[in-house]
Amino acid sequence: MQSFLLSRHLRHWLFVLLAGAALSAHGASNYAGRPLRAILAELQGPDLTLIYNDQLVSGSMIVQSEPQSSGRLPVLREILAPHGLKLRQIGPQAWVIVATSSDSQAAAPPGQAAAALPARGLDEVVVTTSQYRLAQKNPQPQTFITQANLRSLPKLADEPLRAVHRLPGAASNGLSGLAYMRGGDGRETGLLLDGMPLIEPFHMKEFLGPVSVLDAQIVDGLDVYAGGFPADYGGRMSAIVDAESISPPTDNPYGLGLSLFHTSALATGTFADDRGRFVASARRSNLADVIDIAGSNLGEPRYLDTFLKAGYALDDATMLTAHFLFARDRIELNNSKKTEFAETADQNAYLWITAEHNWSANVAGHALLGWSSVDNDRTGSVQDPGSRTGDVEDHRYTRSSLMKLSLDFGNDAIQWRVGINAAWLQARYNYQSALTTDAGYPFPNSAPTSTMREARLEPEGTDIGMFVASRWQLAENLTGEFGLRWDNQTYDSAGGAKQLSPRVNLLYDLSDQTRLRVSWGRFFQDQGINELQVEDGIDHYFAAQRADHLILSLEHTWADRISTRIEAYYKDYETLMPRFENLFDPLVLLPELQSYRIEVNPGTGVVRGVEILIQDRADQPWGWWLSYTWSRAEEKVDDSYVARSWDQRHAFNGGVRWTDGPWELSLAGTWHTGWPTTPVRLDVAGDAVIGERNSIHFGDFRSLDLRAAYTFDLGSSELLTFVELTNMLGFKNPCCAEYSVTDDGDGTPVLREDIDYWPRFVPNLGVYWRF
């Protein structure tokens, strides 16, 4: 009830904000005093493409005076000149923004520009392999999904991170909010928002975290590194998802949304003569209301989140931005047999301030000061007389203060990036649990067990990292990036071991249409101060895990429209830390109160794979993509290689999108071989025998998802209506198994297997009003 009242207060506050902003809003027909980036976005169109980078055209740049010219190109030249910038033509309808000090002052003839001049500066060349850009407004060669495509893409609960599930090499179960990337555990992927690392950034995280704390309406872009990411990123050894929040749009800056999953509101705008800008959003879950309407008594999942951002340009070279992200869950759930009950109350809060300053066109600095707070409270019980009884009391919190500093500098020949991050961390664990199982559970030959655990811990310390990276034009067609990262943690019990991570990326342009990339790097992942496994009896931290990536990538563009990317990768794991898994069923409310929860202690592992992605870059009316992945994800346990529990040998992903005026229709499909599971059989004596772990596989996973949307033009506003069907054909995708031994009536024991499934059919419909 408290969570519901809080969400009502937040919505009331946001509606007041919307009303006040609407009264004070005014149309901006002039250019003077407005951010330069906003003007560039306005002037672009289908017949004019502008290419520039965020360092050269920073968010703090303001148009100095009202242009006297007429026409887009003369206006552009006039507003760029005071900032030491100019236009350079690289194609019939394409221009790159460069510093005035660059050579070749005159624009090259359209027919010769592409061959004579680079289309992008050195700092914009994508050297890194396995990088995918999602939700980008201006598509570039590495863009997988544009912003328009992301809106129309089918995604459960309108979750923006669902787009990551469509990437090659992503292993998805159809429920978890974050996919397993290239054989890596979900914890091996890091998520950032506007430079701030997010800790446990999912709602209902105790139940596979199906929804992130990022409202789709605030996400402006996603940079996804499926492997081989640059030295700027540390602390993760498989993948990085770097999200960027929106800037205030020029049209329809406010929004209200209602769907089966969420009620949401958004307000954006500018202030102080357009030198400042703000974004405010709030979202509340409707799941508990839908469950009540459906007459289900499985429980009440309630959550909310809000995001606030305000930026102000101190001068032409300096931009300050404050961010606040808050999320809260209060969830009560029962299992279908009413033998388990769990209640959680989670709260995440992030507050950070960023500063950008350009000393010159070639030198830019970035700073971030942040604070985060994560509180988790979990209680639950199991009451199954004759089988098992138990209870859990789990209270923990994490506090973190963070400082990040970085500097970008260089010229057309070499670009440098250097940076340091320092975090001061503390956590508290207050945990106790008890579990008793009776003889004969879960199998007639099972012995009784009794387990009690208790932990009272308060770790604290620091996490410090530094990096340096340089990008060189090694030859006419060869670009290289070389990086080195150093990290150290003091809160663990691993002796404060230091990690040194060299990384190398090479790009060779075989032709204007064909690019070859090679990447090698070492990546360490320390155990976060919030990741102590007290629920499984662990009271100390393990040494940082290590993974070496070797990636070979070939990309070719056909007729400036169809692109093909082939990547082969090899990932070598060392010093893997132990983890705990439920042998037969991951979909449980209280994992530590289950029978056959086991410790997996691999030490080393190997992941290898090949990915093929083909996509049509045309915007309208049709667009499509298709990918295939072959992979093997294994780890060495007791001198034998065993498939990781999310290993999928073959996987296909594909989709098609059609747009015609107000209509948007998108169809996306996924198929992959079933994930591993462990067999159970009866021996001649009728006793249950558990086979080799992960030695067999469930049936194949299949899902076909549909989204249909129609936008009503209401003059000064628009109303988006949509229908979404996840797993629209209701495929049975097995996830879990429960085994029991029964009597067939004549005294002969029979092994019974009950298979459970991932969500079979999930509908969603809603409206979103932009005004």
Short mmCIF file of N, CA, C and O in Angstrom, two decimals, residues 167-245:
data_model
loop_
_atom_site.label_atom_id
_atom_site.label_comp_id
_atom_site.label_asym_id
_atom_site.label_seq_id
_atom_site.Cartn_x
_atom_site.Cartn_y
_atom_site.Cartn_z
N LEU A 167 20.31 -9.28 -30.86
CA LEU A 167 21.66 -9.26 -31.41
C LEU A 167 22.19 -10.67 -31.61
O LEU A 167 21.83 -11.60 -30.87
N PRO A 168 23.07 -10.87 -32.58
CA PRO A 168 23.73 -12.17 -32.70
C PRO A 168 24.51 -12.48 -31.42
O PRO A 168 25.10 -11.59 -30.81
N GLY A 169 24.51 -13.72 -31.02
CA GLY A 169 25.26 -14.13 -29.83
C GLY A 169 24.55 -13.92 -28.53
O GLY A 169 25.10 -14.27 -27.46
N ALA A 170 23.33 -13.33 -28.55
CA ALA A 170 22.57 -13.14 -27.32
C ALA A 170 21.70 -14.37 -27.06
O ALA A 170 20.94 -14.79 -27.92
N ALA A 171 21.83 -14.94 -25.88
CA ALA A 171 21.03 -16.10 -25.48
C ALA A 171 19.89 -15.62 -24.59
O ALA A 171 20.13 -15.08 -23.51
N SER A 172 18.65 -15.80 -25.05
CA SER A 172 17.50 -15.26 -24.34
C SER A 172 16.54 -16.38 -23.96
O SER A 172 16.31 -17.31 -24.74
N ASN A 173 15.98 -16.26 -22.74
CA ASN A 173 14.97 -17.22 -22.32
C ASN A 173 13.56 -16.67 -22.49
O ASN A 173 12.59 -17.33 -22.13
N GLY A 174 13.43 -15.43 -22.98
CA GLY A 174 12.13 -14.83 -23.20
C GLY A 174 11.57 -14.11 -21.99
O GLY A 174 10.52 -13.47 -22.09
N LEU A 175 12.24 -14.17 -20.82
CA LEU A 175 11.74 -13.54 -19.61
C LEU A 175 12.74 -12.56 -19.00
O LEU A 175 12.38 -11.43 -18.68
N SER A 176 13.99 -12.97 -18.83
CA SER A 176 14.99 -12.12 -18.19
C SER A 176 15.16 -10.83 -18.98
O SER A 176 15.13 -10.82 -20.22
N GLY A 177 15.40 -9.73 -18.25
CA GLY A 177 15.55 -8.45 -18.90
C GLY A 177 16.85 -8.32 -19.68
O GLY A 177 16.92 -7.59 -20.66
N LEU A 178 17.90 -9.02 -19.25
CA LEU A 178 19.20 -8.92 -19.91
C LEU A 178 19.59 -10.30 -20.43
O LEU A 178 19.48 -11.30 -19.72
N ALA A 179 20.02 -10.34 -21.68
CA ALA A 179 20.40 -11.61 -22.29
C ALA A 179 21.79 -12.04 -21.84
O ALA A 179 22.59 -11.23 -21.35
N TYR A 180 22.08 -13.32 -22.03
CA TYR A 180 23.43 -13.84 -21.82
C TYR A 180 24.21 -13.58 -23.10
O TYR A 180 23.85 -14.06 -24.17
N MET A 181 25.29 -12.81 -23.01
CA MET A 181 26.03 -12.39 -24.19
C MET A 181 27.23 -13.29 -24.43
O MET A 181 28.13 -13.40 -23.57
N ARG A 182 27.23 -13.95 -25.57
CA ARG A 182 28.35 -14.80 -26.00
C ARG A 182 28.82 -15.74 -24.90
O ARG A 182 30.00 -15.82 -24.57
N GLY A 183 27.87 -16.46 -24.34
CA GLY A 183 28.21 -17.48 -23.35
C GLY A 183 28.49 -16.97 -21.97
O GLY A 183 28.80 -17.75 -21.07
N GLY A 184 28.39 -15.65 -21.77
CA GLY A 184 28.67 -15.08 -20.46
C GLY A 184 27.46 -15.10 -19.56
O GLY A 184 26.31 -14.99 -20.01
N ASP A 185 27.70 -15.21 -18.26
CA ASP A 185 26.65 -15.08 -17.26
C ASP A 185 26.05 -13.68 -17.36
O ASP A 185 26.70 -12.74 -17.81
N GLY A 186 24.77 -13.54 -16.93
CA GLY A 186 24.14 -12.23 -16.95
C GLY A 186 24.90 -11.20 -16.14
O GLY A 186 24.90 -10.01 -16.48
N ARG A 187 25.58 -11.62 -15.08
CA ARG A 187 26.35 -10.70 -14.25
C ARG A 187 27.64 -10.25 -14.92
O ARG A 187 28.33 -9.37 -14.42
N GLU A 188 27.96 -10.83 -16.07
CA GLU A 188 29.16 -10.45 -16.80
C GLU A 188 28.92 -9.27 -17.74
O GLU A 188 29.84 -8.85 -18.45
N THR A 189 27.70 -8.74 -17.77
CA THR A 189 27.36 -7.59 -18.59
C THR A 189 27.13 -6.38 -17.70
O THR A 189 26.39 -6.45 -16.71
N GLY A 190 27.79 -5.27 -18.03
CA GLY A 190 27.63 -4.04 -17.27
C GLY A 190 26.68 -3.08 -17.97
O GLY A 190 26.65 -3.02 -19.20
N LEU A 191 25.90 -2.33 -17.19
CA LEU A 191 24.95 -1.36 -17.72
C LEU A 191 25.26 0.03 -17.16
O LEU A 191 25.41 0.19 -15.95
N LEU A 192 25.37 1.02 -18.05
CA LEU A 192 25.62 2.40 -17.66
C LEU A 192 24.53 3.29 -18.24
O LEU A 192 24.00 3.01 -19.31
N LEU A 193 24.23 4.38 -17.54
CA LEU A 193 23.32 5.41 -18.03
C LEU A 193 24.01 6.75 -17.91
O LEU A 193 24.36 7.18 -16.81
N ASP A 194 24.23 7.41 -19.04
CA ASP A 194 24.91 8.71 -19.07
C ASP A 194 26.21 8.66 -18.27
O ASP A 194 26.53 9.58 -17.51
N GLY A 195 26.94 7.56 -18.41
CA GLY A 195 28.24 7.42 -17.77
C GLY A 195 28.22 6.83 -16.38
O GLY A 195 29.27 6.49 -15.84
N MET A 196 27.04 6.70 -15.76
CA MET A 196 26.93 6.21 -14.39
C MET A 196 26.69 4.71 -14.38
O MET A 196 25.69 4.23 -14.93
N PRO A 197 27.57 3.91 -13.74
CA PRO A 197 27.31 2.47 -13.62
C PRO A 197 26.09 2.22 -12.73
O PRO A 197 25.96 2.82 -11.66
N LEU A 198 25.20 1.35 -13.19
CA LEU A 198 23.99 1.04 -12.45
C LEU A 198 24.14 -0.32 -11.77
O LEU A 198 24.47 -1.31 -12.41
N ILE A 199 23.89 -0.35 -10.46
CA ILE A 199 23.99 -1.57 -9.67
C ILE A 199 22.60 -2.21 -9.57
O ILE A 199 21.64 -1.54 -9.21
N GLU A 200 22.51 -3.48 -9.94
CA GLU A 200 21.24 -4.22 -9.86
C GLU A 200 20.10 -3.41 -10.49
O GLU A 200 19.11 -3.07 -9.84
N PRO A 201 20.21 -3.08 -11.79
CA PRO A 201 19.28 -2.12 -12.41
C PRO A 201 18.00 -2.75 -12.96
O PRO A 201 17.52 -2.35 -14.02
N PHE A 202 17.42 -3.70 -12.23
CA PHE A 202 16.22 -4.37 -12.72
C PHE A 202 15.15 -4.45 -11.64
O PHE A 202 15.45 -4.67 -10.46
N HIS A 203 13.92 -4.26 -12.08
CA HIS A 203 12.79 -4.54 -11.21
C HIS A 203 12.60 -6.05 -11.09
O HIS A 203 12.91 -6.81 -12.01
N MET A 204 12.04 -6.48 -9.95
CA MET A 204 11.78 -7.90 -9.71
C MET A 204 13.04 -8.74 -9.94
O MET A 204 13.00 -9.81 -10.52
N LYS A 205 14.19 -8.22 -9.46
CA LYS A 205 15.46 -8.88 -9.74
C LYS A 205 15.58 -10.24 -9.09
O LYS A 205 16.36 -11.08 -9.55
N GLU A 206 14.82 -10.48 -8.02
CA GLU A 206 14.85 -11.81 -7.41
C GLU A 206 14.12 -12.83 -8.26
O GLU A 206 14.23 -14.04 -8.03
N PHE A 207 13.39 -12.36 -9.28
CA PHE A 207 12.59 -13.24 -10.13
C PHE A 207 12.99 -13.04 -11.59
O PHE A 207 12.16 -12.81 -12.47
N LEU A 208 14.31 -13.08 -11.83
CA LEU A 208 14.94 -13.00 -13.15
C LEU A 208 14.90 -11.61 -13.76
O LEU A 208 15.28 -11.44 -14.90
N GLY A 209 14.44 -10.60 -13.05
CA GLY A 209 14.54 -9.21 -13.50
C GLY A 209 14.00 -8.96 -14.89
O GLY A 209 14.76 -8.57 -15.79
N PRO A 210 12.70 -9.14 -15.14
CA PRO A 210 12.18 -8.99 -16.50
C PRO A 210 12.13 -7.57 -17.01
O PRO A 210 12.04 -7.34 -18.22
N VAL A 211 12.17 -6.56 -16.12
CA VAL A 211 12.03 -5.16 -16.52
C VAL A 211 13.15 -4.35 -15.89
O VAL A 211 13.40 -4.46 -14.69
N SER A 212 13.82 -3.52 -16.69
CA SER A 212 14.89 -2.68 -16.16
C SER A 212 14.31 -1.41 -15.56
O SER A 212 13.12 -1.12 -15.69
N VAL A 213 15.17 -0.62 -14.92
CA VAL A 213 14.73 0.66 -14.34
C VAL A 213 14.73 1.77 -15.38
O VAL A 213 14.49 2.93 -15.04
N LEU A 214 14.99 1.45 -16.66
CA LEU A 214 15.04 2.44 -17.73
C LEU A 214 13.72 2.44 -18.50
O LEU A 214 13.41 1.48 -19.22
N ASP A 215 12.97 3.49 -18.35
CA ASP A 215 11.76 3.67 -19.15
C ASP A 215 12.17 3.86 -20.61
O ASP A 215 13.11 4.61 -20.92
N ALA A 216 11.46 3.18 -21.52
CA ALA A 216 11.81 3.29 -22.94
C ALA A 216 11.76 4.72 -23.44
O ALA A 216 12.48 5.09 -24.37
N GLN A 217 10.94 5.57 -22.82
CA GLN A 217 10.78 6.94 -23.29
C GLN A 217 11.99 7.82 -22.98
O GLN A 217 12.14 8.89 -23.57
N ILE A 218 12.86 7.41 -22.06
CA ILE A 218 14.01 8.24 -21.72
C ILE A 218 15.28 7.78 -22.41
O ILE A 218 16.32 8.44 -22.29
N VAL A 219 15.24 6.66 -23.13
CA VAL A 219 16.44 6.11 -23.75
C VAL A 219 16.60 6.69 -25.15
O VAL A 219 15.72 6.53 -26.00
N ASP A 220 17.72 7.37 -25.38
CA ASP A 220 17.98 7.99 -26.67
C ASP A 220 18.91 7.14 -27.52
O ASP A 220 18.93 7.26 -28.74
N GLY A 221 19.71 6.29 -26.90
CA GLY A 221 20.63 5.46 -27.65
C GLY A 221 21.28 4.43 -26.77
O GLY A 221 21.39 4.61 -25.55
N LEU A 222 21.69 3.32 -27.37
CA LEU A 222 22.38 2.24 -26.67
C LEU A 222 23.61 1.86 -27.48
O LEU A 222 23.51 1.55 -28.67
N ASP A 223 24.76 1.91 -26.85
CA ASP A 223 25.97 1.34 -27.43
C ASP A 223 26.21 0.01 -26.75
O ASP A 223 26.42 -0.05 -25.53
N VAL A 224 26.17 -1.07 -27.53
CA VAL A 224 26.31 -2.41 -26.99
C VAL A 224 27.62 -3.00 -27.50
O VAL A 224 27.86 -3.04 -28.71
N TYR A 225 28.45 -3.42 -26.57
CA TYR A 225 29.69 -4.11 -26.91
C TYR A 225 29.51 -5.58 -26.50
O TYR A 225 29.51 -5.90 -25.32
N ALA A 226 29.38 -6.46 -27.48
CA ALA A 226 29.22 -7.88 -27.20
C ALA A 226 30.55 -8.54 -26.84
O ALA A 226 30.56 -9.70 -26.43
N GLY A 227 31.63 -7.81 -26.97
CA GLY A 227 32.95 -8.31 -26.62
C GLY A 227 33.99 -7.32 -27.11
O GLY A 227 33.71 -6.41 -27.89
N GLY A 228 35.22 -7.46 -26.64
CA GLY A 228 36.32 -6.65 -27.12
C GLY A 228 36.16 -5.17 -26.89
O GLY A 228 36.67 -4.36 -27.66
N PHE A 229 35.48 -4.75 -25.81
CA PHE A 229 35.22 -3.33 -25.60
C PHE A 229 36.50 -2.60 -25.19
O PHE A 229 37.46 -3.18 -24.70
N PRO A 230 36.53 -1.27 -25.41
CA PRO A 230 37.77 -0.50 -25.18
C PRO A 230 38.14 -0.38 -23.71
O PRO A 230 37.35 -0.72 -22.82
N ALA A 231 39.32 0.16 -23.47
CA ALA A 231 39.87 0.23 -22.11
C ALA A 231 39.11 1.20 -21.21
O ALA A 231 39.32 1.19 -20.00
N ASP A 232 38.23 2.03 -21.78
CA ASP A 232 37.43 2.93 -20.96
C ASP A 232 36.56 2.18 -19.97
O ASP A 232 36.20 2.71 -18.92
N TYR A 233 36.19 0.94 -20.31
CA TYR A 233 35.26 0.16 -19.49
C TYR A 233 36.01 -0.91 -18.71
O TYR A 233 36.84 -1.64 -19.26
N GLY A 234 35.69 -1.01 -17.43
CA GLY A 234 36.28 -2.04 -16.59
C GLY A 234 35.23 -2.71 -15.73
O GLY A 234 34.06 -2.31 -15.71
N GLY A 235 35.63 -3.74 -15.00
CA GLY A 235 34.73 -4.39 -14.05
C GLY A 235 33.83 -5.45 -14.63
O GLY A 235 33.11 -6.11 -13.88
N ARG A 236 33.82 -5.64 -15.95
CA ARG A 236 33.01 -6.68 -16.58
C ARG A 236 33.85 -7.40 -17.62
O ARG A 236 34.72 -6.80 -18.25
N MET A 237 33.58 -8.70 -17.82
CA MET A 237 34.44 -9.48 -18.69
C MET A 237 33.72 -10.06 -19.90
O MET A 237 34.32 -10.84 -20.65
N SER A 238 32.45 -9.70 -20.14
CA SER A 238 31.78 -10.21 -21.33
C SER A 238 31.22 -9.10 -22.21
O SER A 238 31.49 -9.05 -23.40
N ALA A 239 30.41 -8.19 -21.66
CA ALA A 239 29.71 -7.22 -22.50
C ALA A 239 29.43 -5.95 -21.72
O ALA A 239 29.42 -5.94 -20.48
N ILE A 240 29.16 -4.88 -22.47
CA ILE A 240 28.81 -3.57 -21.91
C ILE A 240 27.61 -3.03 -22.67
O ILE A 240 27.55 -3.10 -23.90
N VAL A 241 26.62 -2.50 -21.93
CA VAL A 241 25.51 -1.76 -22.52
C VAL A 241 25.57 -0.35 -21.97
O VAL A 241 25.37 -0.12 -20.78
N ASP A 242 25.90 0.61 -22.85
CA ASP A 242 26.07 2.01 -22.47
C ASP A 242 24.88 2.80 -23.00
O ASP A 242 24.76 3.01 -24.21
N ALA A 243 24.00 3.23 -22.10
CA ALA A 243 22.76 3.92 -22.50
C ALA A 243 22.92 5.42 -22.35
O ALA A 243 23.59 5.91 -21.44
N GLU A 244 22.27 6.15 -23.26
CA GLU A 244 22.27 7.61 -23.22
C GLU A 244 20.82 8.08 -23.12
O GLU A 244 19.95 7.59 -23.85
N SER A 245 20.56 9.01 -22.23
CA SER A 245 19.21 9.53 -22.06
C SER A 245 18.90 10.59 -23.11
O SER A 245 19.79 11.14 -23.75
#
